[in-house]
PDB file of C-alpha atoms in Angstrom:
ATOM      1  CA  UNK B  15     139.695  -8.895-104.558  1.00 53.00           C
ATOM      2  CA  UNK B  16     139.920  -7.731-100.949  1.00 72.00           C
ATOM      3  CA  UNK B  17     143.069  -9.241 -99.434  1.00 79.00           C
ATOM      4  CA  UNK B  18     145.608  -8.723 -96.694  1.00 89.00           C
ATOM      5  CA  UNK B  19     149.113  -9.927 -95.822  1.00 93.00           C
ATOM      6  CA  UNK B  20     150.209 -12.091 -92.909  1.00 95.00           C
ATOM      7  CA  UNK B  21     153.882 -11.913 -91.875  1.00 97.00           C
ATOM      8  CA  UNK B  22     155.662 -14.177 -89.397  1.00 97.00           C
ATOM      9  CA  UNK B  23     159.100 -15.398 -88.348  1.00 96.00           C
ATOM     10  CA  UNK B  24     159.594 -19.124 -87.893  1.00 92.00           C
ATOM     11  CA  UNK B  25     162.791 -21.157 -87.877  1.00 91.00           C
ATOM     12  CA  UNK B  26     164.820 -18.012 -88.442  1.00 93.00           C
ATOM     13  CA  UNK B  27     162.978 -17.066 -91.662  1.00 97.00           C
ATOM     14  CA  UNK B  28     160.616 -14.144 -92.301  1.00 98.00           C
ATOM     15  CA  UNK B  29     157.747 -15.297 -94.521  1.00 97.00           C
ATOM     16  CA  UNK B  30     154.413 -13.970 -95.718  1.00 97.00           C
ATOM     17  CA  UNK B  31     151.185 -15.064 -97.354  1.00 94.00           C
ATOM     18  CA  UNK B  32     148.286 -13.163 -98.905  1.00 91.00           C
ATOM     19  CA  UNK B  33     144.783 -13.927 -97.700  1.00 91.00           C
ATOM     20  CA  UNK B  34     141.783 -13.255 -99.954  1.00 88.00           C
ATOM     21  CA  UNK B  35     138.612 -12.877 -97.892  1.00 85.00           C
ATOM     22  CA  UNK B  36     136.355 -13.390-100.914  1.00 82.00           C
ATOM     23  CA  UNK B  37     137.402 -17.056-101.108  1.00 80.00           C
ATOM     24  CA  UNK B  38     135.678 -19.997 -99.363  1.00 79.00           C
ATOM     25  CA  UNK B  39     132.328 -18.163 -99.181  1.00 82.00           C
ATOM     26  CA  UNK B  40     133.802 -15.305 -97.194  1.00 76.00           C
ATOM     27  CA  UNK B  41     135.878 -17.417 -94.817  1.00 80.00           C
ATOM     28  CA  UNK B  42     139.068 -16.502 -96.678  1.00 80.00           C
ATOM     29  CA  UNK B  43     141.788 -18.466 -98.400  1.00 83.00           C
ATOM     30  CA  UNK B  44     145.459 -18.225 -99.275  1.00 84.00           C
ATOM     31  CA  UNK B  45     146.612 -16.713-102.554  1.00 85.00           C
ATOM     32  CA  UNK B  46     149.495 -19.104-103.116  1.00 87.00           C
ATOM     33  CA  UNK B  47     152.048 -20.750-100.805  1.00 92.00           C
ATOM     34  CA  UNK B  48     154.148 -18.893 -98.190  1.00 94.00           C
ATOM     35  CA  UNK B  49     156.926 -16.739 -99.631  1.00 95.00           C
ATOM     36  CA  UNK B  50     160.311 -15.951 -98.058  1.00 97.00           C
ATOM     37  CA  UNK B  51     161.320 -12.327 -97.455  1.00 96.00           C
ATOM     38  CA  UNK B  52     164.368 -12.666 -95.161  1.00 97.00           C
ATOM     39  CA  UNK B  53     165.934 -16.147 -94.940  1.00 95.00           C
ATOM     40  CA  UNK B  54     168.116 -15.303 -91.940  1.00 95.00           C
ATOM     41  CA  UNK B  55     165.893 -13.190 -89.672  1.00 96.00           C
ATOM     42  CA  UNK B  56     165.593 -12.538 -85.952  1.00 96.00           C
ATOM     43  CA  UNK B  57     162.177 -12.359 -84.288  1.00 95.00           C
ATOM     44  CA  UNK B  58     162.245  -8.541 -84.426  1.00 97.00           C
ATOM     45  CA  UNK B  59     159.327  -7.534 -86.637  1.00 98.00           C
ATOM     46  CA  UNK B  60     156.921  -4.609 -86.723  1.00 98.00           C
ATOM     47  CA  UNK B  61     154.719  -2.513 -89.022  1.00 97.00           C
ATOM     48  CA  UNK B  62     154.770   1.292 -89.333  1.00 98.00           C
ATOM     49  CA  UNK B  63     152.423   3.471 -91.441  1.00 97.00           C
ATOM     50  CA  UNK B  64     154.024   5.439 -94.283  1.00 97.00           C
ATOM     51  CA  UNK B  65     153.885   9.208 -93.919  1.00 97.00           C
ATOM     52  CA  UNK B  66     151.316   9.306 -96.745  1.00 96.00           C
ATOM     53  CA  UNK B  67     148.856   7.504 -94.396  1.00 93.00           C
ATOM     54  CA  UNK B  68     147.931   4.902 -97.026  1.00 94.00           C
ATOM     55  CA  UNK B  69     151.053   2.737 -97.399  1.00 96.00           C
ATOM     56  CA  UNK B  70     153.009   0.750 -94.793  1.00 97.00           C
ATOM     57  CA  UNK B  71     156.540  -0.303 -93.876  1.00 98.00           C
ATOM     58  CA  UNK B  72     157.305  -3.865 -92.716  1.00 98.00           C
ATOM     59  CA  UNK B  73     160.479  -3.714 -90.594  1.00 98.00           C
ATOM     60  CA  UNK B  74     162.648  -6.740 -89.781  1.00 98.00           C
ATOM     61  CA  UNK B  75     166.205  -7.462 -88.626  1.00 97.00           C
ATOM     62  CA  UNK B  76     168.761  -9.814 -90.108  1.00 96.00           C
ATOM     63  CA  UNK B  77     170.494 -12.355 -87.853  1.00 95.00           C
ATOM     64  CA  UNK B  78     174.264 -12.139 -87.510  1.00 94.00           C
ATOM     65  CA  UNK B  79     174.478  -8.552 -88.810  1.00 96.00           C
ATOM     66  CA  UNK B  80     173.330  -5.057 -87.828  1.00 96.00           C
ATOM     67  CA  UNK B  81     171.043  -4.816 -90.875  1.00 98.00           C
ATOM     68  CA  UNK B  82     167.416  -3.776 -90.721  1.00 98.00           C
ATOM     69  CA  UNK B  83     165.473  -4.853 -93.803  1.00 98.00           C
ATOM     70  CA  UNK B  84     162.442  -2.676 -94.516  1.00 98.00           C
ATOM     71  CA  UNK B  85     159.743  -3.540 -97.071  1.00 98.00           C
ATOM     72  CA  UNK B  86     157.145  -1.189 -98.535  1.00 98.00           C
ATOM     73  CA  UNK B  87     153.485  -2.120 -99.006  1.00 96.00           C
ATOM     74  CA  UNK B  88     151.958   0.319-101.476  1.00 94.00           C
ATOM     75  CA  UNK B  89     148.789   0.446-103.577  1.00 90.00           C
ATOM     76  CA  UNK B  90     150.169  -2.265-105.874  1.00 90.00           C
ATOM     77  CA  UNK B  91     151.089  -4.646-103.039  1.00 92.00           C
ATOM     78  CA  UNK B  92     154.302  -5.735-101.329  1.00 95.00           C
ATOM     79  CA  UNK B  93     157.625  -4.523-102.759  1.00 97.00           C
ATOM     80  CA  UNK B  94     159.967  -7.436-102.045  1.00 96.00           C
ATOM     81  CA  UNK B  95     163.199  -5.489-102.618  1.00 97.00           C
ATOM     82  CA  UNK B  96     164.025  -4.032 -99.178  1.00 97.00           C
ATOM     83  CA  UNK B  97     165.496  -0.784 -98.004  1.00 97.00           C
ATOM     84  CA  UNK B  98     168.489  -1.726 -95.833  1.00 98.00           C
ATOM     85  CA  UNK B  99     169.876   0.207 -92.871  1.00 98.00           C
ATOM     86  CA  UNK B 100     173.082  -1.010 -91.222  1.00 98.00           C
ATOM     87  CA  UNK B 101     172.788   0.673 -87.849  1.00 98.00           C
ATOM     88  CA  UNK B 102     173.132  -0.257 -84.193  1.00 96.00           C
ATOM     89  CA  UNK B 103     174.352  -3.544 -82.757  1.00 94.00           C
ATOM     90  CA  UNK B 104     174.927  -6.865 -84.492  1.00 94.00           C
ATOM     91  CA  UNK B 105     172.277  -9.348 -83.320  1.00 92.00           C
ATOM     92  CA  UNK B 106     174.311 -12.521 -83.014  1.00 85.00           C
ATOM     93  CA  UNK B 107     173.182 -16.129 -83.112  1.00 81.00           C
ATOM     94  CA  UNK B 108     171.450 -16.662 -79.766  1.00 82.00           C
ATOM     95  CA  UNK B 109     170.073 -13.109 -79.792  1.00 87.00           C
ATOM     96  CA  UNK B 110     167.174 -13.847 -82.134  1.00 89.00           C
ATOM     97  CA  UNK B 111     164.396 -13.247 -79.611  1.00 91.00           C
ATOM     98  CA  UNK B 112     163.004  -9.889 -78.613  1.00 94.00           C
ATOM     99  CA  UNK B 113     160.426  -7.306 -79.628  1.00 97.00           C
ATOM    100  CA  UNK B 114     160.631  -4.341 -81.985  1.00 98.00           C
ATOM    101  CA  UNK B 115     158.172  -1.516 -81.316  1.00 98.00           C
ATOM    102  CA  UNK B 116     157.420   1.917 -82.832  1.00 98.00           C
ATOM    103  CA  UNK B 117     156.110   5.031 -81.157  1.00 97.00           C
ATOM    104  CA  UNK B 118     152.562   6.087 -82.007  1.00 94.00           C
ATOM    105  CA  UNK B 119     154.017   8.607 -84.480  1.00 95.00           C
ATOM    106  CA  UNK B 120     156.162   5.930 -86.155  1.00 95.00           C
ATOM    107  CA  UNK B 121     159.215   8.218 -86.030  1.00 97.00           C
ATOM    108  CA  UNK B 122     161.114   6.182 -83.437  1.00 98.00           C
ATOM    109  CA  UNK B 123     161.700   2.438 -82.958  1.00 98.00           C
ATOM    110  CA  UNK B 124     162.961   0.411 -79.997  1.00 98.00           C
ATOM    111  CA  UNK B 125     164.436  -3.098 -79.984  1.00 98.00           C
ATOM    112  CA  UNK B 126     164.984  -5.473 -77.041  1.00 97.00           C
ATOM    113  CA  UNK B 127     167.762  -8.038 -77.405  1.00 94.00           C
ATOM    114  CA  UNK B 128     168.924 -10.727 -74.982  1.00 87.00           C
ATOM    115  CA  UNK B 129     171.356 -13.590 -75.284  1.00 78.00           C
ATOM    116  CA  UNK B 130     171.699 -16.479 -72.835  1.00 80.00           C
ATOM    117  CA  UNK B 131     173.955 -15.695 -69.879  1.00 79.00           C
ATOM    118  CA  UNK B 132     174.724 -12.098 -70.902  1.00 83.00           C
ATOM    119  CA  UNK B 133     173.379  -8.605 -70.149  1.00 90.00           C
ATOM    120  CA  UNK B 134     170.260  -7.520 -71.973  1.00 92.00           C
ATOM    121  CA  UNK B 135     170.325  -4.801 -74.603  1.00 94.00           C
ATOM    122  CA  UNK B 136     167.843  -2.102 -75.561  1.00 97.00           C
ATOM    123  CA  UNK B 137     168.272   0.128 -78.599  1.00 97.00           C
ATOM    124  CA  UNK B 138     166.322   3.123 -79.881  1.00 98.00           C
ATOM    125  CA  UNK B 139     166.468   4.388 -83.471  1.00 98.00           C
ATOM    126  CA  UNK B 140     165.037   7.259 -85.464  1.00 98.00           C
ATOM    127  CA  UNK B 141     162.851   6.082 -88.351  1.00 98.00           C
ATOM    128  CA  UNK B 142     162.116   8.059 -91.503  1.00 98.00           C
ATOM    129  CA  UNK B 143     158.548   7.096 -92.395  1.00 97.00           C
ATOM    130  CA  UNK B 144     158.968   8.650 -95.850  1.00 97.00           C
ATOM    131  CA  UNK B 145     162.143   6.850 -96.976  1.00 98.00           C
ATOM    132  CA  UNK B 146     162.055   3.712 -94.783  1.00 98.00           C
ATOM    133  CA  UNK B 147     165.556   4.144 -93.327  1.00 98.00           C
ATOM    134  CA  UNK B 148     166.716   3.920 -89.691  1.00 98.00           C
ATOM    135  CA  UNK B 149     169.414   6.178 -88.200  1.00 98.00           C
ATOM    136  CA  UNK B 150     170.851   7.479 -84.939  1.00 97.00           C
ATOM    137  CA  UNK B 151     171.111   4.332 -82.788  1.00 97.00           C
ATOM    138  CA  UNK B 152     171.162   4.808 -79.004  1.00 97.00           C
ATOM    139  CA  UNK B 153     172.178   1.689 -77.074  1.00 96.00           C
ATOM    140  CA  UNK B 154     172.164   0.633 -73.450  1.00 96.00           C
ATOM    141  CA  UNK B 155     173.296  -2.758 -72.163  1.00 94.00           C
ATOM    142  CA  UNK B 156     172.830  -3.670 -68.509  1.00 93.00           C
ATOM    143  CA  UNK B 157     172.998  -6.776 -66.337  1.00 94.00           C
ATOM    144  CA  UNK B 158     169.569  -5.797 -64.953  1.00 93.00           C
ATOM    145  CA  UNK B 159     168.196  -6.074 -68.523  1.00 95.00           C
ATOM    146  CA  UNK B 160     169.042  -9.800 -68.664  1.00 93.00           C
ATOM    147  CA  UNK B 161     166.208 -11.596 -70.438  1.00 93.00           C
ATOM    148  CA  UNK B 162     165.046  -8.367 -72.126  1.00 95.00           C
ATOM    149  CA  UNK B 163     162.024  -9.111 -74.310  1.00 96.00           C
ATOM    150  CA  UNK B 164     158.874  -6.967 -74.225  1.00 96.00           C
ATOM    151  CA  UNK B 165     158.802  -3.299 -75.218  1.00 97.00           C
ATOM    152  CA  UNK B 166     156.236  -0.527 -75.463  1.00 98.00           C
ATOM    153  CA  UNK B 167     156.344   3.256 -75.657  1.00 97.00           C
ATOM    154  CA  UNK B 168     154.057   5.460 -73.604  1.00 96.00           C
ATOM    155  CA  UNK B 169     151.291   7.060 -75.705  1.00 94.00           C
ATOM    156  CA  UNK B 170     153.216  10.355 -75.920  1.00 95.00           C
ATOM    157  CA  UNK B 171     156.469   8.570 -76.843  1.00 95.00           C
ATOM    158  CA  UNK B 172     158.504  10.049 -73.983  1.00 96.00           C
ATOM    159  CA  UNK B 173     158.882   6.844 -71.942  1.00 97.00           C
ATOM    160  CA  UNK B 174     159.846   3.313 -72.891  1.00 98.00           C
ATOM    161  CA  UNK B 175     158.819   0.215 -70.944  1.00 98.00           C
ATOM    162  CA  UNK B 176     160.987  -2.916 -71.033  1.00 98.00           C
ATOM    163  CA  UNK B 177     160.376  -6.367 -69.536  1.00 97.00           C
ATOM    164  CA  UNK B 178     163.341  -8.403 -68.294  1.00 96.00           C
ATOM    165  CA  UNK B 179     162.379 -11.515 -66.365  1.00 94.00           C
ATOM    166  CA  UNK B 180     160.197 -10.424 -63.439  1.00 95.00           C
ATOM    167  CA  UNK B 181     161.238  -6.757 -63.708  1.00 95.00           C
ATOM    168  CA  UNK B 182     159.509  -3.976 -65.638  1.00 96.00           C
ATOM    169  CA  UNK B 183     161.826  -1.053 -66.412  1.00 97.00           C
ATOM    170  CA  UNK B 184     160.558   2.452 -67.153  1.00 97.00           C
ATOM    171  CA  UNK B 185     163.140   4.316 -69.253  1.00 98.00           C
ATOM    172  CA  UNK B 186     163.433   7.779 -70.694  1.00 98.00           C
ATOM    173  CA  UNK B 187     162.840   7.130 -74.393  1.00 97.00           C
ATOM    174  CA  UNK B 188     165.459   9.637 -75.470  1.00 94.00           C
ATOM    175  CA  UNK B 189     168.396   9.027 -73.134  1.00 95.00           C
ATOM    176  CA  UNK B 190     167.479   5.447 -72.048  1.00 97.00           C
ATOM    177  CA  UNK B 191     168.139   6.376 -68.420  1.00 97.00           C
ATOM    178  CA  UNK B 192     166.105   4.421 -65.861  1.00 97.00           C
ATOM    179  CA  UNK B 193     163.177   6.327 -64.372  1.00 97.00           C
ATOM    180  CA  UNK B 194     161.669   3.511 -62.284  1.00 96.00           C
ATOM    181  CA  UNK B 195     161.586  -0.265 -61.893  1.00 95.00           C
ATOM    182  CA  UNK B 196     158.674  -2.489 -60.867  1.00 93.00           C
ATOM    183  CA  UNK B 197     158.819  -6.081 -59.632  1.00 93.00           C
ATOM    184  CA  UNK B 198     156.262  -8.667 -60.741  1.00 91.00           C
ATOM    185  CA  UNK B 199     155.405 -11.964 -59.024  1.00 90.00           C
ATOM    186  CA  UNK B 200     155.350 -13.609 -62.466  1.00 91.00           C
ATOM    187  CA  UNK B 201     157.808 -13.517 -65.352  1.00 93.00           C
ATOM    188  CA  UNK B 202     156.809 -10.864 -67.881  1.00 95.00           C
ATOM    189  CA  UNK B 203     156.684 -11.266 -71.637  1.00 95.00           C
ATOM    190  CA  UNK B 204     155.412  -9.039 -74.435  1.00 96.00           C
ATOM    191  CA  UNK B 205     153.904  -5.590 -73.856  1.00 97.00           C
ATOM    192  CA  UNK B 206     151.114  -4.028 -75.895  1.00 96.00           C
ATOM    193  CA  UNK B 207     149.582  -0.577 -75.696  1.00 95.00           C
ATOM    194  CA  UNK B 208     145.788  -0.461 -75.792  1.00 94.00           C
ATOM    195  CA  UNK B 209     143.355   2.134 -77.194  1.00 92.00           C
ATOM    196  CA  UNK B 210     142.556   3.116 -73.591  1.00 92.00           C
ATOM    197  CA  UNK B 211     146.092   4.475 -73.098  1.00 91.00           C
ATOM    198  CA  UNK B 212     147.113   1.586 -70.840  1.00 94.00           C
ATOM    199  CA  UNK B 213     149.892  -0.925 -71.472  1.00 96.00           C
ATOM    200  CA  UNK B 214     149.117  -4.633 -71.103  1.00 96.00           C
ATOM    201  CA  UNK B 215     151.749  -7.195 -70.132  1.00 95.00           C
ATOM    202  CA  UNK B 216     151.767 -10.931 -70.823  1.00 95.00           C
ATOM    203  CA  UNK B 217     152.581 -12.903 -67.662  1.00 94.00           C
ATOM    204  CA  UNK B 218     154.237 -16.251 -68.237  1.00 90.00           C
ATOM    205  CA  UNK B 219     152.133 -19.131 -66.916  1.00 89.00           C
ATOM    206  CA  UNK B 220     149.267 -16.818 -65.904  1.00 90.00           C
ATOM    207  CA  UNK B 221     145.744 -16.569 -67.333  1.00 88.00           C
ATOM    208  CA  UNK B 222     145.418 -12.819 -66.861  1.00 90.00           C
ATOM    209  CA  UNK B 223     147.327  -9.861 -68.260  1.00 92.00           C
ATOM    210  CA  UNK B 224     149.100  -7.282 -66.168  1.00 91.00           C
ATOM    211  CA  UNK B 225     147.950  -3.672 -66.652  1.00 91.00           C
ATOM    212  CA  UNK B 226     150.079  -0.551 -66.471  1.00 85.00           C
ATOM    213  CA  UNK B 227     148.728   2.999 -66.582  1.00 76.00           C
ATOM    214  CA  UNK B 228     151.435   4.688 -68.653  1.00 66.00           C
TER     215      UNK B 228
END
């Protein structure tokens, strides 16, 4: 049957369900109860295509360690034994929130991390889309990154955009040096690149998205 997976983090646990769209007269239904993948997970979660263009990698981060846990979805379904990469900073208790984003090529990942009352952190990693392992962490922690949350790469992967409170930072994706900063009248949340090449920003308490021409 035609089915897909839904992954989410809630209460510090990464879970998933399978949805079969042939059930309930085409409305879809669950194939069993939710299953746990990572019992001690941060909110950092993303999906990257495998280099074979048919499989996928589900990438998550463990809380209290520097471990990325990476799960393969192949033609047979989800492989629940992860590939583990211990790389970069330890995301401590209180640093659970933040986004994890890949470049369009899937060969590089960025993570935003912020703890209460401390400088924000942004990290960039190389990702092997054949083996599922992360390497070569580059880290920058700054007081101006306090509240770091949303991330998105430019379409060509050369620039990285980071939200931190009411500030949008434009960084060089390789060196993480600051190229420009932009102030917003509203607090900024998640960023998402669109098919039109623009980047859209959630604005806390606002009905409309912000738009950035990357």
